[in-house]
PDB file of N, CA and C in Angstrom:
ATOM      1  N   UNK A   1      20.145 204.133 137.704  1.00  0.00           N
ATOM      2  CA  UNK A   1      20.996 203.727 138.786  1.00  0.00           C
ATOM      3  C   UNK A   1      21.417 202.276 138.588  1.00  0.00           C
ATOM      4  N   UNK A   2      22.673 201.926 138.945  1.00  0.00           N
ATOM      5  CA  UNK A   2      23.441 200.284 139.024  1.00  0.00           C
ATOM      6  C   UNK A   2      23.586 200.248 140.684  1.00  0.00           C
ATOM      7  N   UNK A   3      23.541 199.004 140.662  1.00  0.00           N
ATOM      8  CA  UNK A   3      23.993 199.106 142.135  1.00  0.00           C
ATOM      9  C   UNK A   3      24.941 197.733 142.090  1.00  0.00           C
ATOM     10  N   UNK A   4      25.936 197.650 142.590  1.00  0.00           N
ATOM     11  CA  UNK A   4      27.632 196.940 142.415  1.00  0.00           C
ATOM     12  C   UNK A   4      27.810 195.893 143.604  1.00  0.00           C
ATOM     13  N   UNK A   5      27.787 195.124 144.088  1.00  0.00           N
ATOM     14  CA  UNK A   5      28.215 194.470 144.813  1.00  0.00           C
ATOM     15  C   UNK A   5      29.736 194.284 144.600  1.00  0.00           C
ATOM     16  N   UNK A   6      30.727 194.862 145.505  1.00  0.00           N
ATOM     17  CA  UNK A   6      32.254 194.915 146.202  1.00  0.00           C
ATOM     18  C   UNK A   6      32.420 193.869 147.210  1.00  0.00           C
ATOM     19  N   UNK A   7      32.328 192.612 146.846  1.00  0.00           N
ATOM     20  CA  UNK A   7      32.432 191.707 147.479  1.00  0.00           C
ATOM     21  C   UNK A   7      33.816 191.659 148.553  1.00  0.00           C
ATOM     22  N   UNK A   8      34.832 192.258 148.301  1.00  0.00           N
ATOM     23  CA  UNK A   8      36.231 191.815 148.895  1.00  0.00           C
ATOM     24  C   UNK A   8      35.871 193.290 150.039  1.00  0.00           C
ATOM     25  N   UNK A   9      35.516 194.371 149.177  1.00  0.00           N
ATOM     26  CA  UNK A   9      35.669 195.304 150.710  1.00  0.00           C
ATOM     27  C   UNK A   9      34.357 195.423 151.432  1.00  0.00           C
ATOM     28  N   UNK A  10      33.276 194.608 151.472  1.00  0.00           N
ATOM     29  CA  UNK A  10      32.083 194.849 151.809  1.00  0.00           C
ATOM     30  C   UNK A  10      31.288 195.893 151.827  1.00  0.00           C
ATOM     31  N   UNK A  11      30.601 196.189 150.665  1.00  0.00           N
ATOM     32  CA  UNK A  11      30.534 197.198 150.095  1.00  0.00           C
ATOM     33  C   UNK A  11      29.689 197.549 149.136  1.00  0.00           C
ATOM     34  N   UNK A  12      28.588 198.363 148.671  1.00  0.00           N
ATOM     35  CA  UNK A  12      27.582 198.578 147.771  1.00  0.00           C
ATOM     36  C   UNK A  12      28.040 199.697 146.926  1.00  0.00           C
ATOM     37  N   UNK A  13      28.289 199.695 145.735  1.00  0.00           N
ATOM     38  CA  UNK A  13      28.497 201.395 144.856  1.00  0.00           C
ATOM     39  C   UNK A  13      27.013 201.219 144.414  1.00  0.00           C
ATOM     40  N   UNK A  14      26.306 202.828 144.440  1.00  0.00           N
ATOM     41  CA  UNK A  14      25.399 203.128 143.565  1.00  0.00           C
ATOM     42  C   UNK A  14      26.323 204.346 142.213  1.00  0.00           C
ATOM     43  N   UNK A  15      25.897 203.718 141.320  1.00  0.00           N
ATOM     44  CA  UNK A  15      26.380 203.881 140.176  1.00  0.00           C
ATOM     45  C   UNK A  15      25.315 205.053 139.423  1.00  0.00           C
ATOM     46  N   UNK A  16      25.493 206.239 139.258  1.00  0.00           N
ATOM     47  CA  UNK A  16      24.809 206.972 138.130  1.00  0.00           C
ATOM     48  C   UNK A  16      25.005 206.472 136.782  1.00  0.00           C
ATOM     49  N   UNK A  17      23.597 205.870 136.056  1.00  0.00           N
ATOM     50  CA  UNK A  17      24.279 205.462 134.643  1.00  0.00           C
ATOM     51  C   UNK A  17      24.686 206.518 133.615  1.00  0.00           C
ATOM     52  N   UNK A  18      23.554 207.393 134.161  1.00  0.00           N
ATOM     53  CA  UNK A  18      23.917 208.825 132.844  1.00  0.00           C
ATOM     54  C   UNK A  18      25.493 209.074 132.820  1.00  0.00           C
ATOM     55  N   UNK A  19      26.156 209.592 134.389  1.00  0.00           N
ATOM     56  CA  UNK A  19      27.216 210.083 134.177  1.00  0.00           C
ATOM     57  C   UNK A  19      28.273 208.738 134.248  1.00  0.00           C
ATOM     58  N   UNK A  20      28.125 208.031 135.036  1.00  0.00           N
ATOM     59  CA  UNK A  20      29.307 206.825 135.273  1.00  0.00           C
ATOM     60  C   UNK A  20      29.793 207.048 136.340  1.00  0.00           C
ATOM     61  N   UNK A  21      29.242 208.132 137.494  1.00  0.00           N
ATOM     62  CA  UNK A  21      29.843 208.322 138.278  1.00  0.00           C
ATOM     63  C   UNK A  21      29.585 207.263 139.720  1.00  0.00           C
ATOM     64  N   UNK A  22      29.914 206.710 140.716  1.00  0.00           N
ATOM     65  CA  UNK A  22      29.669 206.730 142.176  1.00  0.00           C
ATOM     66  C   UNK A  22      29.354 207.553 142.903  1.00  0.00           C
ATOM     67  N   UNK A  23      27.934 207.447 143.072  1.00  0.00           N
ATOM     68  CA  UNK A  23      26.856 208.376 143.608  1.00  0.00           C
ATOM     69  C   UNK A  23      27.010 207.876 145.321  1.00  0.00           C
ATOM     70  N   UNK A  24      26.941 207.052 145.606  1.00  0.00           N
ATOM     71  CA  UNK A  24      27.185 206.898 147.492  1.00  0.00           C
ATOM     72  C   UNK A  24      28.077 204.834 147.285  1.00  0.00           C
ATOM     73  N   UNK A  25      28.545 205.147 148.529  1.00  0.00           N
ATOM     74  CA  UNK A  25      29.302 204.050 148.687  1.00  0.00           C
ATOM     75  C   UNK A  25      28.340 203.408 150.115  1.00  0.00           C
ATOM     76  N   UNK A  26      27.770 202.263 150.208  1.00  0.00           N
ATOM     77  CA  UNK A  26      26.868 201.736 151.077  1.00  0.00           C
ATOM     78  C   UNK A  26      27.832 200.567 151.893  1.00  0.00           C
ATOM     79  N   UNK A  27      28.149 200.542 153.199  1.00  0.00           N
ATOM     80  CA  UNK A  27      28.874 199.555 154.300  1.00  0.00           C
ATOM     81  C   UNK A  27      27.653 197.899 154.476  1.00  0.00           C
ATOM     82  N   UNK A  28      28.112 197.100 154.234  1.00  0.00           N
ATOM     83  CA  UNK A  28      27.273 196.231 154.532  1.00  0.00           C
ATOM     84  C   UNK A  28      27.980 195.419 155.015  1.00  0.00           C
ATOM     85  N   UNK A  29      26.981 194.045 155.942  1.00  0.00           N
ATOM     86  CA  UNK A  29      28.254 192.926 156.896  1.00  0.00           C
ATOM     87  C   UNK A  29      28.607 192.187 155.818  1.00  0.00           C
ATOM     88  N   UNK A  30      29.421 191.581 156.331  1.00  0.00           N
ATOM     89  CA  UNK A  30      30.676 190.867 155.668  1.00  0.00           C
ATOM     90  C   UNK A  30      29.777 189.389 155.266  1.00  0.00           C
ATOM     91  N   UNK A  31      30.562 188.562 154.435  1.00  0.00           N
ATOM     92  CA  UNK A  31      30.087 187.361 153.954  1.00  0.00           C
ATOM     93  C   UNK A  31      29.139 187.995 152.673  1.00  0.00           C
ATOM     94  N   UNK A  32      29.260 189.262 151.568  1.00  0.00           N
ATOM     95  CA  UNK A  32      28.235 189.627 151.005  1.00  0.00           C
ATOM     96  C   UNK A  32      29.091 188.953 149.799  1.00  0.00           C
ATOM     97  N   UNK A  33      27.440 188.612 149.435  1.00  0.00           N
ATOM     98  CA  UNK A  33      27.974 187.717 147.856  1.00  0.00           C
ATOM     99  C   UNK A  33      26.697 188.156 146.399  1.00  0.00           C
ATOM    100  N   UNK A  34      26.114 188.961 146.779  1.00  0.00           N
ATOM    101  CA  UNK A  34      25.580 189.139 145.946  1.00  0.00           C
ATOM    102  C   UNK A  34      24.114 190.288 146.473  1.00  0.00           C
ATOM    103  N   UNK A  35      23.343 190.840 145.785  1.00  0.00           N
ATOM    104  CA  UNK A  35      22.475 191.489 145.717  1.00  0.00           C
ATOM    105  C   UNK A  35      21.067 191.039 145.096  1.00  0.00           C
ATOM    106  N   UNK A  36      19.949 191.494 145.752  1.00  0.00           N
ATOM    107  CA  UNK A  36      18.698 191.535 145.313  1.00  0.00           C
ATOM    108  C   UNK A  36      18.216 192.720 144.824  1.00  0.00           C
ATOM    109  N   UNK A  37      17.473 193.173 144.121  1.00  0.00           N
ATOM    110  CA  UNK A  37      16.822 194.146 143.658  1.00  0.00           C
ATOM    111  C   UNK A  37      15.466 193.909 143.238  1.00  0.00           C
ATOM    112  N   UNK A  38      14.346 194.592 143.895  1.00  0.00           N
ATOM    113  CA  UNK A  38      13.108 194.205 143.082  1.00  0.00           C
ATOM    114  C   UNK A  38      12.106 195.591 142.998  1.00  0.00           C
ATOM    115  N   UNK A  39      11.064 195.687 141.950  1.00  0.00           N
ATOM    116  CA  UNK A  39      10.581 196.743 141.178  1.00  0.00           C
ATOM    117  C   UNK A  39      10.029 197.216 142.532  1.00  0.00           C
ATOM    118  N   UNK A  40       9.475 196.817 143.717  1.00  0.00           N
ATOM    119  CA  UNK A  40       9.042 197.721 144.584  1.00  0.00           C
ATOM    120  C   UNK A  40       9.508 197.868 145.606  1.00  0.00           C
ATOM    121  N   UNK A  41      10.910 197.577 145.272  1.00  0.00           N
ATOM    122  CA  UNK A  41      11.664 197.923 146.482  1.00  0.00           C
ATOM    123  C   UNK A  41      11.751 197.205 147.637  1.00  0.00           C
TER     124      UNK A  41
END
């Protein structure tokens, strides 16, 4: 999995890497500039 920060439409893609596809599109508040990710979630 990737996960995308869409800064202009406020916005998360989770990304399937196998296929390349957009697996869910996630709404988040506005002012988003970036993402965290960590191994336990």
């Amino acid at each position: 999995m990737c996960y995308f920060a869409n800064v202009n439409s406020n916005t998360v893609s989770v990304i399937n890497t196998s296929s390349n596809a957009v697996i869910a599109t996630i709404s988040v508040n506005t002012f988003l500039s970036g993402i965290s990710i960590t191994l336990n979630g």
